[in-house]
Amino acid sequence: MNNELSLTGKTALVTGASGGIGSAIVERLIKAGASVALHYHTSEERVLQLQKLYGDNICYLTRADFADTQSVQEVLDDVWSWKQKIDILINNAALIEPVESIDNISEQDLIKAMQVNFIAPFLLAKKVLQKMNHEGYGRIISISSIAVKYAGSPQMAHYMASKAALEAGMLALAKHAATSGVLVNVVRAGVTKTDAHQRIGRDDLSARESLIPIGRAADPSEIAEVVAFLVSPLNTYMTGAIVPVAGGE
């Protein structure tokens, strides 16, 4: 292990840990020495595999539906009871529900997207930040999408708007936390090889990959490596940044 990237003794909370990017981040943080709480909602197969692989002392599972605001405090209390600290928060959980056209985006679609993709992670970060401020140390990373740069497709306007709100909220938190030893950053993930594409009806990535300057989609591990740097001891000054990991897009 590179000692400069060591997270030995640190406790992390990764939301949306059952997804491709989330599980890759979990494994990278564990590789660096961290104990990791894995949040999930409905898909538990992958988080159970990780817990079995690394053990209960390294992996702690917490389930919640972030469409319910109360779940934010419940997750925080649950994870805190495990190690009595949270040094690293990775806001990765997200709701992606494309519709047929922008005309089909309902008020409820907007509310739900904002709740899961902005309100819940913002409240979680704000609450964790209060605890981190007390300790004088912490790292908060929120995963956004490169599509925010282009406003995305009309069928996903509600998703893009919620991610744009997340970015703005994290930049404000970064300024608030800047003198407390807590660094807050955003990673704009590009097209990444995960099961999420199949869930939204995108079975063939080749056309989308042709638009990426590097010419291919990212592997989840490539997103995880950037996250690992941002939460590592190597990062001592970088905060309030939106970091694109998108192959040149």
mmCIF file with all atom_site columns, N, CA, C and O in Angstrom, residues 15 21 43 45-46 50 59 62 71 74 81 91 99 112 123 154 168 199 206-207 210 212 215 218 234 241:
data_model
loop_
_atom_site.group_PDB
_atom_site.id
_atom_site.type_symbol
_atom_site.label_atom_id
_atom_site.label_alt_id
_atom_site.label_comp_id
_atom_site.label_asym_id
_atom_site.label_entity_id
_atom_site.label_seq_id
_atom_site.pdbx_PDB_ins_code
_atom_site.Cartn_x
_atom_site.Cartn_y
_atom_site.Cartn_z
_atom_site.occupancy
_atom_site.B_iso_or_equiv
_atom_site.pdbx_formal_charge
_atom_site.auth_seq_id
_atom_site.auth_comp_id
_atom_site.auth_asym_id
_atom_site.auth_atom_id
_atom_site.pdbx_PDB_model_num
ATOM 1   N N  . THR A 1 15  ? -22.607 6.058  0.157   1.00 0.00 ? 15  THR A N  1
ATOM 2   C CA . THR A 1 15  ? -24.011 5.825  -0.176  1.00 0.00 ? 15  THR A CA 1
ATOM 3   C C  . THR A 1 15  ? -24.107 5.241  -1.591  1.00 0.00 ? 15  THR A C  1
ATOM 4   O O  . THR A 1 15  ? -23.232 5.466  -2.425  1.00 0.00 ? 15  THR A O  1
ATOM 5   N N  . ILE A 1 21  ? -20.184 2.128  -9.546  1.00 0.00 ? 21  ILE A N  1
ATOM 6   C CA . ILE A 1 21  ? -19.234 3.126  -9.048  1.00 0.00 ? 21  ILE A CA 1
ATOM 7   C C  . ILE A 1 21  ? -19.124 3.036  -7.532  1.00 0.00 ? 21  ILE A C  1
ATOM 8   O O  . ILE A 1 21  ? -18.025 3.079  -6.967  1.00 0.00 ? 21  ILE A O  1
ATOM 9   N N  . SER A 1 43  ? -31.007 -3.011 -3.797  1.00 0.00 ? 43  SER A N  1
ATOM 10  C CA . SER A 1 43  ? -30.085 -4.041 -4.308  1.00 0.00 ? 43  SER A CA 1
ATOM 11  C C  . SER A 1 43  ? -29.046 -4.382 -3.246  1.00 0.00 ? 43  SER A C  1
ATOM 12  O O  . SER A 1 43  ? -28.126 -3.599 -2.999  1.00 0.00 ? 43  SER A O  1
ATOM 13  N N  . GLU A 1 45  ? -27.376 -7.594 -3.078  1.00 0.00 ? 45  GLU A N  1
ATOM 14  C CA . GLU A 1 45  ? -26.476 -8.700 -3.416  1.00 0.00 ? 45  GLU A CA 1
ATOM 15  C C  . GLU A 1 45  ? -25.008 -8.287 -3.356  1.00 0.00 ? 45  GLU A C  1
ATOM 16  O O  . GLU A 1 45  ? -24.178 -8.960 -2.739  1.00 0.00 ? 45  GLU A O  1
ATOM 17  N N  . ARG A 1 46  ? -24.672 -7.158 -3.975  1.00 0.00 ? 46  ARG A N  1
ATOM 18  C CA . ARG A 1 46  ? -23.266 -6.744 -4.040  1.00 0.00 ? 46  ARG A CA 1
ATOM 19  C C  . ARG A 1 46  ? -22.734 -6.343 -2.661  1.00 0.00 ? 46  ARG A C  1
ATOM 20  O O  . ARG A 1 46  ? -21.612 -6.701 -2.301  1.00 0.00 ? 46  ARG A O  1
ATOM 21  N N  . LEU A 1 50  ? -19.557 -7.965 -0.538  1.00 0.00 ? 50  LEU A N  1
ATOM 22  C CA . LEU A 1 50  ? -18.429 -7.204 0.004   1.00 0.00 ? 50  LEU A CA 1
ATOM 23  C C  . LEU A 1 50  ? -18.276 -7.448 1.503   1.00 0.00 ? 50  LEU A C  1
ATOM 24  O O  . LEU A 1 50  ? -17.156 -7.591 2.009   1.00 0.00 ? 50  LEU A O  1
ATOM 25  N N  . CYS A 1 59  ? -16.670 -3.922 6.884   1.00 0.00 ? 59  CYS A N  1
ATOM 26  C CA . CYS A 1 59  ? -17.856 -3.527 6.124   1.00 0.00 ? 59  CYS A CA 1
ATOM 27  C C  . CYS A 1 59  ? -19.095 -3.567 7.007   1.00 0.00 ? 59  CYS A C  1
ATOM 28  O O  . CYS A 1 59  ? -19.409 -4.603 7.597   1.00 0.00 ? 59  CYS A O  1
ATOM 29  N N  . THR A 1 62  ? -25.937 -0.590 5.889   1.00 0.00 ? 62  THR A N  1
ATOM 30  C CA . THR A 1 62  ? -27.046 0.222  6.373   1.00 0.00 ? 62  THR A CA 1
ATOM 31  C C  . THR A 1 62  ? -28.004 0.477  5.202   1.00 0.00 ? 62  THR A C  1
ATOM 32  O O  . THR A 1 62  ? -27.579 0.901  4.137   1.00 0.00 ? 62  THR A O  1
ATOM 33  N N  . SER A 1 71  ? -34.834 9.308  6.721   1.00 0.00 ? 71  SER A N  1
ATOM 34  C CA . SER A 1 71  ? -33.833 8.260  6.588   1.00 0.00 ? 71  SER A CA 1
ATOM 35  C C  . SER A 1 71  ? -32.410 8.800  6.699   1.00 0.00 ? 71  SER A C  1
ATOM 36  O O  . SER A 1 71  ? -31.491 8.065  7.066   1.00 0.00 ? 71  SER A O  1
ATOM 37  N N  . GLU A 1 74  ? -31.439 8.662  10.241  1.00 0.00 ? 74  GLU A N  1
ATOM 38  C CA . GLU A 1 74  ? -31.376 7.255  10.640  1.00 0.00 ? 74  GLU A CA 1
ATOM 39  C C  . GLU A 1 74  ? -30.081 6.605  10.174  1.00 0.00 ? 74  GLU A C  1
ATOM 40  O O  . GLU A 1 74  ? -29.445 5.860  10.921  1.00 0.00 ? 74  GLU A O  1
ATOM 41  N N  . SER A 1 81  ? -23.108 4.647  15.308  1.00 0.00 ? 81  SER A N  1
ATOM 42  C CA . SER A 1 81  ? -23.115 3.641  16.374  1.00 0.00 ? 81  SER A CA 1
ATOM 43  C C  . SER A 1 81  ? -22.095 2.531  16.113  1.00 0.00 ? 81  SER A C  1
ATOM 44  O O  . SER A 1 81  ? -21.701 1.815  17.037  1.00 0.00 ? 81  SER A O  1
ATOM 45  N N  . ASN A 1 91  ? -21.009 10.780 -1.172  1.00 0.00 ? 91  ASN A N  1
ATOM 46  C CA . ASN A 1 91  ? -22.397 10.862 -1.622  1.00 0.00 ? 91  ASN A CA 1
ATOM 47  C C  . ASN A 1 91  ? -22.468 10.327 -3.049  1.00 0.00 ? 91  ASN A C  1
ATOM 48  O O  . ASN A 1 91  ? -22.209 11.044 -4.013  1.00 0.00 ? 91  ASN A O  1
ATOM 49  N N  . VAL A 1 99  ? -37.656 9.608  -18.700 1.00 0.00 ? 99  VAL A N  1
ATOM 50  C CA . VAL A 1 99  ? -39.027 9.504  -19.211 1.00 0.00 ? 99  VAL A CA 1
ATOM 51  C C  . VAL A 1 99  ? -38.986 9.579  -20.738 1.00 0.00 ? 99  VAL A C  1
ATOM 52  O O  . VAL A 1 99  ? -37.941 9.826  -21.332 1.00 0.00 ? 99  VAL A O  1
ATOM 53  N N  . LYS A 1 112 ? -39.151 14.026 -6.516  1.00 0.00 ? 112 LYS A N  1
ATOM 54  C CA . LYS A 1 112 ? -38.429 12.817 -6.129  1.00 0.00 ? 112 LYS A CA 1
ATOM 55  C C  . LYS A 1 112 ? -36.953 12.886 -6.502  1.00 0.00 ? 112 LYS A C  1
ATOM 56  O O  . LYS A 1 112 ? -36.078 12.499 -5.719  1.00 0.00 ? 112 LYS A O  1
ATOM 57  N N  . LEU A 1 123 ? -28.295 17.251 3.036   1.00 0.00 ? 123 LEU A N  1
ATOM 58  C CA . LEU A 1 123 ? -28.555 17.163 4.474   1.00 0.00 ? 123 LEU A CA 1
ATOM 59  C C  . LEU A 1 123 ? -27.562 16.218 5.147   1.00 0.00 ? 123 LEU A C  1
ATOM 60  O O  . LEU A 1 123 ? -27.069 16.500 6.243   1.00 0.00 ? 123 LEU A O  1
ATOM 61  N N  . PRO A 1 154 ? -33.202 15.934 -22.802 1.00 0.00 ? 154 PRO A N  1
ATOM 62  C CA . PRO A 1 154 ? -34.501 16.412 -22.306 1.00 0.00 ? 154 PRO A CA 1
ATOM 63  C C  . PRO A 1 154 ? -35.244 15.369 -21.479 1.00 0.00 ? 154 PRO A C  1
ATOM 64  O O  . PRO A 1 154 ? -35.966 15.706 -20.549 1.00 0.00 ? 154 PRO A O  1
ATOM 65  N N  . ALA A 1 168 ? -23.921 22.773 -6.693  1.00 0.00 ? 168 ALA A N  1
ATOM 66  C CA . ALA A 1 168 ? -23.965 24.105 -6.080  1.00 0.00 ? 168 ALA A CA 1
ATOM 67  C C  . ALA A 1 168 ? -23.961 24.008 -4.552  1.00 0.00 ? 168 ALA A C  1
ATOM 68  O O  . ALA A 1 168 ? -23.264 24.769 -3.872  1.00 0.00 ? 168 ALA A O  1
ATOM 69  N N  . ARG A 1 199 ? -30.527 -0.467 -17.057 1.00 0.00 ? 199 ARG A N  1
ATOM 70  C CA . ARG A 1 199 ? -31.753 -0.130 -16.333 1.00 0.00 ? 199 ARG A CA 1
ATOM 71  C C  . ARG A 1 199 ? -32.497 1.027  -16.982 1.00 0.00 ? 199 ARG A C  1
ATOM 72  O O  . ARG A 1 199 ? -33.710 1.142  -16.843 1.00 0.00 ? 199 ARG A O  1
ATOM 73  N N  . SER A 1 206 ? -21.793 1.982  -27.677 1.00 0.00 ? 206 SER A N  1
ATOM 74  C CA . SER A 1 206 ? -20.816 2.339  -28.714 1.00 0.00 ? 206 SER A CA 1
ATOM 75  C C  . SER A 1 206 ? -21.059 3.724  -29.295 1.00 0.00 ? 206 SER A C  1
ATOM 76  O O  . SER A 1 206 ? -20.103 4.490  -29.528 1.00 0.00 ? 206 SER A O  1
ATOM 77  N N  . ALA A 1 207 ? -22.314 4.092  -29.554 1.00 0.00 ? 207 ALA A N  1
ATOM 78  C CA . ALA A 1 207 ? -22.600 5.414  -30.125 1.00 0.00 ? 207 ALA A CA 1
ATOM 79  C C  . ALA A 1 207 ? -22.218 6.506  -29.146 1.00 0.00 ? 207 ALA A C  1
ATOM 80  O O  . ALA A 1 207 ? -21.643 7.529  -29.535 1.00 0.00 ? 207 ALA A O  1
ATOM 81  N N  . SER A 1 210 ? -18.419 6.954  -28.839 1.00 0.00 ? 210 SER A N  1
ATOM 82  C CA . SER A 1 210 ? -17.790 7.618  -29.984 1.00 0.00 ? 210 SER A CA 1
ATOM 83  C C  . SER A 1 210 ? -17.693 9.129  -29.783 1.00 0.00 ? 210 SER A C  1
ATOM 84  O O  . SER A 1 210 ? -16.920 9.801  -30.476 1.00 0.00 ? 210 SER A O  1
ATOM 85  N N  . ILE A 1 212 ? -16.797 10.482 -26.904 1.00 0.00 ? 212 ILE A N  1
ATOM 86  C CA . ILE A 1 212 ? -15.806 10.719 -25.845 1.00 0.00 ? 212 ILE A CA 1
ATOM 87  C C  . ILE A 1 212 ? -14.430 10.844 -26.480 1.00 0.00 ? 212 ILE A C  1
ATOM 88  O O  . ILE A 1 212 ? -14.006 9.955  -27.227 1.00 0.00 ? 212 ILE A O  1
ATOM 89  N N  . GLY A 1 215 ? -12.370 7.916  -26.363 1.00 0.00 ? 215 GLY A N  1
ATOM 90  C CA . GLY A 1 215 ? -12.916 6.879  -27.224 1.00 0.00 ? 215 GLY A CA 1
ATOM 91  C C  . GLY A 1 215 ? -13.528 5.682  -26.519 1.00 0.00 ? 215 GLY A C  1
ATOM 92  O O  . GLY A 1 215 ? -13.875 4.688  -27.176 1.00 0.00 ? 215 GLY A O  1
ATOM 93  N N  . ALA A 1 218 ? -15.559 4.912  -19.059 1.00 0.00 ? 218 ALA A N  1
ATOM 94  C CA . ALA A 1 218 ? -14.676 4.664  -17.920 1.00 0.00 ? 218 ALA A CA 1
ATOM 95  C C  . ALA A 1 218 ? -15.012 3.344  -17.256 1.00 0.00 ? 218 ALA A C  1
ATOM 96  O O  . ALA A 1 218 ? -16.154 2.884  -17.270 1.00 0.00 ? 218 ALA A O  1
ATOM 97  N N  . LEU A 1 234 ? -2.734  12.878 0.679   1.00 0.00 ? 234 LEU A N  1
ATOM 98  C CA . LEU A 1 234 ? -2.084  13.649 -0.384  1.00 0.00 ? 234 LEU A CA 1
ATOM 99  C C  . LEU A 1 234 ? -2.841  14.924 -0.706  1.00 0.00 ? 234 LEU A C  1
ATOM 100 O O  . LEU A 1 234 ? -2.247  15.905 -1.156  1.00 0.00 ? 234 LEU A O  1
ATOM 101 N N  . ALA A 1 241 ? -13.876 22.036 -5.449  1.00 0.00 ? 241 ALA A N  1
ATOM 102 C CA . ALA A 1 241 ? -13.568 21.768 -6.850  1.00 0.00 ? 241 ALA A CA 1
ATOM 103 C C  . ALA A 1 241 ? -14.603 20.824 -7.457  1.00 0.00 ? 241 ALA A C  1
ATOM 104 O O  . ALA A 1 241 ? -15.121 19.942 -6.775  1.00 0.00 ? 241 ALA A O  1
#
